[in-house]
């Protein structure tokens, strides 16, 4: 094998590797959402987040508009503090937007749904969404049903 | 032993063993400058090992090897490499790099150790290849060469750096009469034309006798006899006579050391 | 009994000695890497030998492994009505585990054994001694380029394996079994993390590349220079490399995930 041919083939090899990395970074995983310069962040406090995880979807009317970047427990208010990052294309959510934790399907993963309110002003970077609705925890729900049944009878 | 002042390689009281097998037990020998010296000995006496020790690839257990005033065993890595640049070695198989052409093989030491321009390298290589008669085979791969041609190509490579000394490891084994003749001729002309020192190990008596100025016979780890071919022929040592005439039995027994045959057959052991 | 103990002890002492020699060899190898800066062409040649030559087998295997994974996961997940998760599972399995591990095993069999055999034959035909006598360090000219090439090539091949495997999963899951293409990719996209999954997979590939190249080159350089010695060294390369990959994979997984 003369050295020119092998150099060309090694070049091709490198190119294929870059292509593979591109696929892995852009299509398979979520490197796209890593660059924090794009978009803006909001926070929301929930009483209970259920099984919500970092990198969960944030959607409005079922359309993906951003993702959960951080979840911490706020020991002062005994609440979970969730940081969301939204794409900068969706920068017009009214101040009284509600953030709720939903489950996709019966057993699917949990995500945050945004339901826009009616205010004239929009949420800005680092604002807090004050209206939140916690996750529905199945055990608690069953417990409530049982309780109300026994209480009602 | 030859005159002290002229010796290029001085070996003193060399000990070396491989496992429990002692190969050298106090070997002392001088290799004179500018001559063809052959180390003779039965197979398995460590002739190739000796060459490797002179080249610094193996270290002696005790004793010293001094090449051109430098004690090989005590040299730092860099100094040893500098010394090796002044030595050429021709391996039994030629040891050409199989992934390079003949031309590139001969050019290899130049490319490794110098920054000479391509045209000069080409000149030097072609000169050496011409000297060994392989200029026409410069684009062959080593696999396409016959054994004799491979050795000649390797000789060209060993010569490309103009060494002060060249070592041949069994250069005649397995050669047909013609390539044998070619090699003999080459070794001799190289030695006289370039004025270098040739050190050969061999067990091909006749050929060695015909081109050597000085012969050293080693056996059982020590020098048995040393001298010019004539001196050796007229030696009175029974051992030398057995070796020179190739008698199957004599001081060197036909049988490997073994317990008593009769006793073993009768199952007394 | 004491005879047995003696043999047992001698056997393990021998192994220990080899391990020591291999470690010293590694130090030598790493120290020789710097010399490659001056000779990048040697590296390119070895990248061709170990990377490009292993590419076809890696791509074909990756495609089939991805297809099989997709089929198996689909058959299990369909019972729970979660078949759109096929993409996530295929991608995670490939990127975290099978990509680096299977590529490592294929690499050991294809490139590692070739390295051992080549170096072993160079030793048997006195080429290594020849280099040394030309004042050329075989560590710099023969071993280091192969080592670095293996180290680099394996993670690259693993990435290509995973990428092709995900495509194979798409082929079977979406085109044949009818999972929604959008779900396949978007579920995958939201569950696979680049830093956590893809990068850790690459780190695994780097570790395997390091170990396989080390074993292959050491076995070649340490073999008995006969045809028998070279053949058993080649076998040892494949066996030790495979064991090392599987063992290390467990350790790395325990640490990473």
XYZ file of C-alpha atoms in Angstrom:
679
model
C 0.000 0.000 0.000
C 1.646 3.225 -0.963
C 1.589 5.997 1.567
C -0.641 8.332 -0.435
C -3.456 5.807 -0.647
C -3.207 5.015 3.020
C -3.262 8.707 3.869
C -6.409 9.181 1.830
C -8.047 6.196 3.499
C -7.079 7.421 6.949
C -8.535 10.804 6.024
C -11.753 9.095 5.026
C -11.683 7.191 8.307
C -11.448 10.476 10.219
C -14.322 11.903 8.212
C -16.498 8.896 8.999
C -15.642 9.285 12.672
C -16.667 12.938 12.612
C -19.881 11.974 10.890
C -20.556 9.331 13.530
C -19.862 11.840 16.300
C -22.208 14.283 14.625
C -24.963 11.674 14.571
C -24.294 10.729 18.191
C -24.201 14.335 19.335
C -27.085 15.780 17.351
C -29.514 12.976 16.634
C -28.896 10.404 19.338
C -28.137 12.642 22.297
C -28.902 16.168 23.276
C -25.704 18.095 22.771
C -27.746 20.699 20.868
C -29.354 21.944 24.045
C -26.063 22.294 25.866
C -25.113 25.677 24.528
C -26.560 27.964 27.165
C -26.144 31.133 25.161
C -29.312 30.299 23.283
C -32.577 30.697 25.160
C -33.444 31.854 28.658
C -34.060 30.245 32.020
C -37.030 30.308 34.339
C -37.576 28.781 37.737
C -40.630 27.158 39.234
C -41.328 25.743 42.672
C -43.303 22.566 43.049
C -44.630 20.920 46.144
C -43.927 17.533 44.614
C -42.241 16.786 41.334
C -42.943 13.046 41.289
C -40.552 11.350 38.907
C -39.440 14.432 36.980
C -35.807 14.268 35.920
C -33.268 16.725 34.643
C -33.378 17.061 30.874
C -37.089 16.301 30.855
C -39.127 17.940 28.138
C -40.880 21.280 28.639
C -43.751 21.710 26.281
C -46.584 24.036 25.535
C -49.678 22.660 23.817
C -47.676 19.456 23.282
C -44.870 21.187 21.410
C -41.360 20.997 22.826
C -40.185 24.478 23.851
C -37.329 23.693 26.216
C -36.047 21.382 28.918
C -35.480 20.995 32.638
C -31.878 21.867 33.467
C -31.746 21.609 37.240
C -33.760 20.252 40.112
C -32.865 21.112 43.705
C -34.632 20.906 46.998
C -35.243 24.235 48.672
C -34.899 23.507 52.405
C -36.414 26.857 53.470
C -39.741 26.433 51.765
C -39.712 22.628 51.754
C -40.267 22.639 48.042
C -38.555 21.422 44.915
C -36.991 24.169 42.831
C -36.881 23.389 39.133
C -34.919 25.398 36.616
C -36.177 25.354 33.051
C -34.515 26.597 29.952
C -36.674 27.656 27.075
C -35.672 28.222 23.500
C -35.344 31.875 22.680
C -37.891 31.476 19.903
C -40.537 31.044 22.605
C -39.977 34.191 24.624
C -43.548 35.359 24.923
C -45.090 33.459 27.827
C -47.343 35.708 29.944
C -46.457 36.278 33.603
C -49.382 34.179 34.811
C -48.361 31.084 32.892
C -48.980 27.846 34.802
C -46.353 25.110 34.919
C -47.726 21.638 35.562
C -46.049 18.271 35.743
C -47.723 15.753 33.478
C -47.077 12.175 32.604
C -46.973 11.063 29.008
C -49.153 7.986 28.874
C -49.890 5.932 31.926
C -46.344 4.777 32.540
C -44.418 7.231 30.399
C -41.912 9.796 31.523
C -42.881 13.011 33.220
C -42.605 16.419 31.661
C -43.535 19.995 32.340
C -46.428 21.511 30.461
C -46.811 25.276 30.244
C -50.317 26.733 30.058
C -50.159 30.441 29.130
C -52.229 32.903 31.103
C -53.668 36.261 30.051
C -51.203 38.891 31.360
C -49.834 41.515 29.007
C -46.255 41.256 30.232
C -44.024 38.359 29.426
C -41.731 36.232 31.568
C -38.105 37.351 31.380
C -34.834 35.528 31.943
C -34.495 34.270 35.589
C -38.141 34.995 36.396
C -40.122 32.596 38.509
C -43.302 30.899 37.409
C -45.473 31.285 40.469
C -48.441 29.239 39.368
C -47.488 25.592 39.513
C -49.262 22.317 39.760
C -47.446 19.369 41.251
C -47.145 15.951 39.807
C -49.925 13.542 40.395
C -48.516 10.786 42.507
C -50.409 7.600 41.878
C -50.242 6.282 45.444
C -51.495 9.550 46.875
C -54.306 9.645 44.346
C -55.402 6.144 45.246
C -55.123 7.034 48.901
C -57.332 10.103 48.414
C -59.948 8.124 46.560
C -60.037 5.491 49.267
C -60.196 8.180 51.968
C -63.016 10.069 50.326
C -64.934 6.840 49.811
C -64.657 5.812 53.427
C -65.284 9.364 54.623
C -68.371 9.737 52.437
C -70.082 6.509 53.445
C 46.340 -13.321 20.838
C 47.406 -10.560 18.514
C 49.244 -7.366 19.353
C 47.388 -5.383 22.010
C 47.746 -2.004 20.358
C 45.934 -2.906 17.198
C 42.892 -4.662 18.570
C 39.569 -2.980 17.756
C 37.549 -5.248 20.000
C 38.988 -6.519 23.251
C 37.060 -9.113 25.175
C 38.297 -9.954 28.644
C 37.166 -12.761 30.923
C 33.627 -12.784 29.602
C 30.987 -14.739 31.505
C 27.445 -15.194 30.316
C 24.787 -17.787 30.893
C 21.318 -18.407 29.626
C 19.255 -19.963 32.386
C 21.412 -22.616 33.983
C 23.344 -23.081 30.766
C 26.732 -21.345 30.933
C 27.591 -20.059 27.478
C 30.813 -18.153 28.127
C 33.113 -18.985 31.013
C 35.983 -16.585 30.922
C 36.257 -15.878 27.222
C 39.101 -13.529 26.262
C 39.820 -12.562 22.690
C 41.118 -9.632 20.627
C 39.768 -8.743 17.217
C 42.499 -6.997 15.206
C 41.756 -3.807 13.280
C 41.437 -3.844 9.505
C 41.403 -7.620 9.119
C 38.913 -10.347 8.497
C 38.508 -12.332 11.685
C 36.348 -15.413 11.935
C 35.081 -16.963 15.107
C 34.649 -20.666 14.568
C 33.015 -23.200 16.763
C 30.508 -25.996 16.874
C 26.815 -25.115 16.760
C 25.409 -23.927 20.050
C 28.611 -22.397 21.395
C 27.114 -18.936 21.499
C 28.764 -17.401 18.471
C 25.734 -15.310 17.598
C 25.375 -14.419 21.265
C 28.898 -13.057 21.184
C 28.041 -10.764 18.258
C 24.963 -9.534 20.082
C 27.083 -8.805 23.131
C 29.587 -6.851 21.078
C 26.663 -4.881 19.673
C 25.412 -4.253 23.210
C 22.126 -6.099 22.751
C 22.979 -8.506 25.536
C 24.797 -7.698 28.736
C 27.590 -9.825 30.132
C 27.296 -11.294 33.622
C 30.910 -10.328 34.217
C 33.971 -9.421 32.218
C 34.272 -6.622 29.685
C 33.937 -5.974 26.000
C 35.782 -2.912 24.770
C 35.096 -1.689 21.252
C 37.343 1.091 19.971
C 38.148 2.100 23.539
C 34.531 2.072 24.739
C 33.307 -0.463 27.259
C 30.075 -1.638 25.661
C 28.504 -2.889 28.881
C 28.847 0.462 30.640
C 27.764 2.824 27.892
C 24.670 4.959 28.309
C 21.895 4.352 25.835
C 22.838 7.330 23.673
C 26.522 6.468 23.649
C 25.684 2.890 22.768
C 23.527 4.070 19.880
C 26.358 6.307 18.697
C 28.680 3.330 18.784
C 26.209 1.172 16.891
C 26.104 3.735 14.109
C 29.756 2.886 13.567
C 29.105 -0.847 13.473
C 27.273 -2.732 10.788
C 25.737 -6.088 11.370
C 24.618 -8.600 8.827
C 22.063 -11.013 10.224
C 21.635 -14.554 9.078
C 18.265 -13.849 7.505
C 19.275 -10.394 6.307
C 16.722 -8.821 8.673
C 15.436 -6.483 5.975
C 12.289 -4.598 6.924
C 9.589 -6.452 5.062
C 7.308 -3.471 4.562
C 9.902 -1.415 2.696
C 11.442 -1.867 -0.743
C 15.104 -2.771 -1.131
C 15.957 0.847 -1.880
C 14.085 2.114 1.176
C 15.703 -0.559 3.325
C 19.163 0.623 2.376
C 18.112 4.248 2.745
C 16.568 3.576 6.147
C 19.614 4.282 8.372
C 20.251 7.501 6.426
C 16.679 8.670 6.789
C 16.693 7.788 10.477
C 19.932 9.428 11.454
C 20.525 12.230 8.975
C 18.662 15.051 7.248
C 20.361 14.561 3.915
C 18.540 15.808 0.831
C 16.699 13.182 -1.191
C 19.078 13.392 -4.154
C 22.091 12.678 -1.961
C 20.371 9.774 -0.246
C 19.472 8.351 -3.618
C 23.113 8.664 -4.706
C 24.502 6.992 -1.626
C 21.983 4.167 -1.760
C 22.463 3.466 -5.439
C 26.223 3.428 -4.931
C 25.939 0.763 -2.240
C 23.375 -1.228 -4.205
C 25.627 -1.113 -7.239
C 28.524 -2.388 -5.157
C 26.546 -5.453 -4.119
C 25.085 -5.884 -7.591
C 21.484 -5.144 -6.706
C 20.948 -1.752 -8.345
C 18.491 -3.454 -10.688
C 16.511 -4.853 -7.774
C 16.018 -1.587 -5.948
C 12.241 -1.591 -6.231
C 11.796 -5.221 -5.221
C 10.259 -6.025 -1.888
C 12.438 -8.162 0.409
C 10.031 -11.083 -0.081
C 10.939 -11.160 -3.773
C 14.638 -11.610 -3.100
C 16.445 -14.919 -2.854
C 18.317 -15.655 0.356
C 21.642 -14.635 -1.152
C 20.223 -11.424 -2.606
C 18.619 -10.561 0.735
C 21.995 -10.916 2.411
C 23.605 -8.712 -0.208
C 20.900 -6.090 0.231
C 21.455 -6.264 3.975
C 25.170 -5.837 3.382
C 24.456 -2.716 1.346
C 22.371 -1.428 4.239
C 25.090 -2.230 6.769
C 27.589 -0.349 4.615
C 25.520 2.725 3.945
C 26.788 4.488 7.058
C 30.450 3.743 6.361
C 30.986 1.737 9.537
C 34.393 1.071 11.070
C 33.499 -2.534 11.577
C 31.051 -5.006 10.190
C 29.821 -8.195 11.823
C 28.570 -11.137 9.848
C 26.365 -13.740 11.462
C 26.791 -17.055 9.622
C 26.945 -15.429 6.190
C 27.389 -18.677 4.283
C 24.696 -20.914 5.719
C 22.240 -22.202 3.182
C 23.802 -20.539 0.144
C 24.249 -22.135 -3.244
C 27.810 -22.203 -4.594
C 27.327 -19.133 -6.781
C 25.893 -16.836 -4.131
C 28.490 -18.245 -1.752
C 31.188 -17.148 -4.180
C 29.550 -13.748 -4.567
C 29.408 -13.250 -0.810
C 33.011 -14.336 -0.304
C 34.118 -11.919 -2.969
C 32.033 -9.122 -1.490
C 33.237 -9.601 2.056
C 36.806 -9.527 0.912
C 36.509 -6.498 -1.369
C 34.501 -4.586 1.198
C 37.166 -5.249 3.774
C 40.080 -4.156 1.646
C 38.391 -1.380 -0.341
C 36.769 0.328 2.629
C 39.500 -0.537 5.092
C 37.129 -1.719 7.761
C 37.315 -4.511 10.257
C 35.298 -7.613 9.545
C 34.191 -9.992 12.232
C 32.459 -13.135 11.156
C 30.996 -16.066 13.018
C 30.684 -19.236 11.055
C 30.964 -22.951 11.085
C 31.709 -23.201 7.387
C 35.353 -24.056 7.700
C 36.577 -23.935 4.162
C 35.064 -20.577 3.302
C 36.148 -19.085 6.589
C 39.686 -20.387 6.131
C 39.862 -18.990 2.612
C 39.076 -15.369 3.428
C 40.084 -14.894 7.044
C 43.316 -13.363 8.225
C 42.734 -14.510 11.744
C 40.698 -17.339 13.184
C 39.416 -17.876 16.704
C 38.022 -21.246 17.678
C 35.732 -21.277 20.682
C 34.191 -24.210 22.455
C 32.555 -24.687 25.831
C 32.708 -20.992 26.529
C 36.429 -20.406 26.121
C 38.890 -19.847 23.295
C 40.435 -23.158 22.289
C 42.824 -21.906 19.664
C 43.505 -18.702 17.776
C 45.786 -17.796 14.917
C 46.160 -17.536 11.158
C 44.675 -20.309 8.991
C 48.121 -21.869 8.600
C 48.783 -21.836 12.319
C 45.470 -23.520 12.910
C 46.047 -26.238 10.355
C 49.349 -27.136 11.921
C 47.894 -27.170 15.423
C 48.666 -30.239 17.424
C 45.459 -30.042 19.462
C 43.365 -33.135 18.964
C 40.269 -31.059 19.394
C 41.249 -28.696 16.567
C 42.082 -31.559 14.296
C 38.717 -33.182 14.951
C 36.976 -29.899 14.227
C 38.967 -29.138 11.091
C 38.567 -32.589 9.638
C 34.989 -33.016 10.757
C 35.429 -36.388 12.461
C 32.190 -37.517 14.124
C 33.866 -38.730 17.288
C 36.897 -37.605 19.249
C 37.448 -35.129 22.070
C 34.001 -33.816 21.201
C 31.933 -36.925 21.890
C 29.263 -38.093 19.500
C 26.904 -38.770 22.408
C 25.332 -35.991 24.364
C 26.231 -36.308 28.045
C 24.056 -39.141 29.357
C 24.040 -41.717 32.127
C 25.586 -45.090 31.502
C 23.821 -46.745 28.557
C 23.897 -50.272 29.927
C 22.577 -49.201 33.277
C 19.751 -47.265 31.659
C 18.724 -50.152 29.423
C 18.680 -52.512 32.359
C 16.453 -50.116 34.183
C 18.866 -49.609 37.033
C 18.353 -45.860 37.084
C 2.191 -32.670 47.567
C 5.177 -30.405 48.037
C 5.960 -31.011 44.386
C 2.524 -29.796 43.424
C 2.875 -26.728 45.605
C 6.245 -26.024 44.081
C 4.823 -26.166 40.565
C 1.861 -24.059 41.570
C 4.142 -21.464 43.084
C 6.481 -21.475 40.122
C 3.544 -21.044 37.732
C 2.230 -17.981 39.513
C 5.692 -16.544 40.007
C 6.150 -16.862 36.257
C 2.872 -15.028 35.647
C 3.878 -12.319 38.080
C 7.211 -11.902 36.353
C 5.447 -11.492 33.014
C 3.136 -8.886 34.487
C 6.134 -7.002 35.780
C 7.814 -7.184 32.418
C 4.632 -6.005 30.706
C 4.421 -3.032 33.064
C 7.997 -1.993 32.420
C 7.307 -2.438 28.739
C 4.359 -0.066 29.056
C 6.515 2.621 30.682
C 8.958 2.281 27.852
C 6.136 2.487 25.352
C 4.628 5.623 26.840
C 8.052 7.249 27.058
C 8.604 6.566 23.368
C 5.340 8.257 22.340
C 6.924 11.699 22.263
C 9.109 10.681 19.340
C 5.992 10.410 17.158
C 5.704 14.179 16.998
C 8.603 14.146 14.573
C 7.247 11.249 12.541
C 3.490 11.602 12.106
C 3.650 9.542 8.916
C 4.355 6.413 10.977
C 1.155 7.015 12.899
C -0.878 7.499 9.742
C 0.413 4.200 8.405
C -0.612 2.383 11.572
C -3.988 4.114 11.717
C -4.527 2.647 8.314
C -3.453 -0.803 9.450
C -5.503 -0.903 12.632
C -8.330 1.548 11.997
C -9.203 1.477 8.319
C -8.685 -2.272 8.011
C -11.064 -2.941 10.911
C -13.693 -0.481 9.697
C -15.718 -2.778 7.451
C -16.163 -5.526 10.044
C -17.085 -2.942 12.673
C -19.681 -1.240 10.471
C -21.328 -4.487 9.403
C -21.400 -5.818 12.977
C -22.754 -2.506 14.259
C -25.593 -2.574 11.762
C -26.625 -6.097 12.680
C -26.282 -5.579 16.416
C -28.491 -2.482 16.167
C -31.063 -4.407 14.161
C -31.150 -7.314 16.608
C -31.434 -4.990 19.606
C -34.323 -3.180 17.988
C -36.116 -6.439 17.299
C -35.627 -7.786 20.816
C -36.579 -4.599 22.622
C -39.610 -4.155 20.408
C -40.873 -7.636 21.192
C -40.579 -7.010 24.920
C -41.816 -3.422 24.974
C -44.856 -4.034 22.804
C -46.380 -5.950 25.746
C -46.344 -2.731 27.761
C -47.342 -0.527 24.897
C -44.032 1.272 25.221
C -42.615 0.380 21.838
C -41.620 3.940 21.007
C -38.948 3.549 23.685
C -37.089 1.173 21.392
C -34.904 4.011 20.170
C -33.863 5.006 23.676
C -32.968 1.478 24.669
C -31.116 0.702 21.444
C -29.125 3.905 21.687
C -28.291 3.551 25.377
C -27.263 -0.087 25.022
C -25.058 0.708 22.064
C -23.496 3.908 23.285
C -22.853 2.763 26.839
C -22.007 -0.908 26.449
C -22.085 -2.757 23.186
C -20.404 -0.066 21.100
C -17.132 -0.032 23.026
C -17.236 -3.686 24.130
C -18.087 -5.370 20.840
C -15.790 -3.014 18.956
C -13.053 -3.838 21.457
C -13.523 -7.567 20.938
C -13.583 -7.201 17.159
C -10.537 -4.940 17.317
C -8.626 -7.461 19.426
C -9.457 -10.207 16.961
C -8.756 -8.242 13.828
C -6.120 -5.589 14.556
C -4.655 -6.797 17.864
C -3.836 -10.277 16.639
C -2.375 -8.804 13.448
C -0.154 -6.499 15.512
C 1.093 -9.382 17.640
C 1.774 -11.585 14.638
C 3.546 -8.804 12.771
C 5.787 -7.849 15.673
C 6.386 -11.503 16.534
C 7.484 -12.206 12.990
C 9.690 -9.124 12.991
C 11.320 -10.576 16.073
C 11.620 -14.053 14.576
C 13.209 -12.715 11.390
C 15.653 -10.578 13.407
C 14.170 -7.332 12.088
C 13.901 -5.938 15.607
C 17.516 -6.828 16.382
C 18.417 -5.385 13.015
C 16.809 -2.075 13.915
C 18.621 -1.995 17.221
C 21.931 -2.633 15.518
C 21.182 0.252 13.165
C 20.890 2.358 16.331
C 17.140 2.663 15.785
C 14.960 2.179 18.843
C 12.162 -0.280 18.009
C 10.066 1.316 20.738
C 10.058 4.581 18.852
C 9.767 3.273 15.331
C 7.777 0.063 15.664
C 5.900 -0.101 18.949
C 4.901 3.478 19.754
C 3.113 4.193 16.435
C 1.116 0.974 16.733
C 0.252 1.704 20.339
C -0.974 5.212 19.692
C -2.875 4.151 16.584
C -4.735 1.460 18.517
C -5.428 3.854 21.355
C -6.975 6.390 18.984
C -8.644 4.015 16.541
C -10.678 1.952 18.985
C -12.851 4.753 20.417
C -13.347 6.103 16.912
C -14.470 2.717 15.691
C -16.731 2.377 18.730
C -18.418 5.689 17.896
C -18.982 4.542 14.327
C -20.311 1.212 15.590
C -22.857 2.972 17.790
C -23.901 5.414 15.083
C -24.424 2.650 12.552
C -26.174 0.516 15.176
C -28.700 3.283 15.857
C -29.364 3.425 12.119
C -29.813 -0.355 12.077
C -32.253 -0.016 14.972
C -34.166 2.579 12.969
C -34.224 0.283 9.965
C -35.852 -2.567 11.856
C -37.841 -0.622 14.441
C -39.255 2.060 12.199
C -39.152 0.709 8.668
C -40.041 -2.907 9.418
C -41.904 -2.985 12.738
C -43.631 0.329 12.314
C -42.565 2.351 15.357
C -43.191 6.025 14.751
C -39.990 7.534 13.361
C -40.486 10.745 15.259
C -40.946 8.902 18.537
C -37.913 6.720 17.849
C -35.602 9.689 17.433
C -37.138 12.159 19.868
C -37.347 9.688 22.753
C -33.737 8.775 22.109
C -32.768 12.387 21.836
C -34.275 13.338 25.169
C -32.994 10.328 27.132
C -29.431 9.992 25.894
C -27.018 12.486 27.359
C -24.002 13.522 25.374
C -21.719 14.069 28.348
C -22.962 11.198 30.437
C -23.585 8.484 27.860
C -21.749 9.299 24.654
C -18.607 10.643 26.300
C -18.425 7.841 28.840
C -18.746 5.382 25.972
C -15.813 7.101 24.294
C -13.793 6.907 27.506
C -14.475 3.181 27.612
C -13.248 2.938 24.035
C -10.063 4.793 24.961
C -9.424 2.481 27.915
C -10.014 -0.619 25.794
C -7.821 0.765 23.013
C -5.049 1.365 25.504
C -5.252 -2.111 26.998
C -5.702 -4.035 23.759
C -2.799 -2.251 22.064
C -0.602 -2.736 25.082
C -1.359 -6.467 25.268
C -0.985 -6.956 21.516
C 2.355 -5.217 21.260
C 3.765 -6.733 24.423
C 2.781 -10.260 23.385
C 4.412 -9.702 20.014
C 7.624 -8.307 21.452
C 7.773 -10.886 24.234
C 7.005 -13.969 22.140
C 9.340 -16.880 21.573
C 10.731 -16.140 18.105
C 9.544 -19.281 16.358
C 6.431 -19.941 14.298
C 4.950 -21.796 17.260
C 5.796 -18.954 19.619
C 4.192 -16.369 17.341
C 1.023 -18.395 16.964
C 0.588 -18.914 20.695
C 1.341 -15.237 21.323
C -1.412 -14.323 18.860
C -3.858 -16.579 20.678
C -2.863 -15.058 24.006
C -3.464 -11.582 22.633
C -7.047 -12.401 21.701
C -7.771 -14.243 24.950
C -6.204 -11.708 27.314
C -7.609 -8.740 25.416
C -11.124 -10.151 25.489
C -10.938 -10.941 29.194
C -9.467 -7.530 29.940
C -12.216 -5.787 27.967
C -15.035 -7.629 29.682
C -13.525 -7.241 33.146
C -12.716 -3.573 32.713
C -16.137 -2.924 31.233
C -17.731 -4.068 34.462
C -15.427 -1.865 36.524
C -15.934 1.162 34.302
C -19.691 0.725 34.242
C -19.747 0.477 38.028
C -17.792 3.714 38.281
C -19.518 5.664 35.527
C -23.207 4.889 35.564
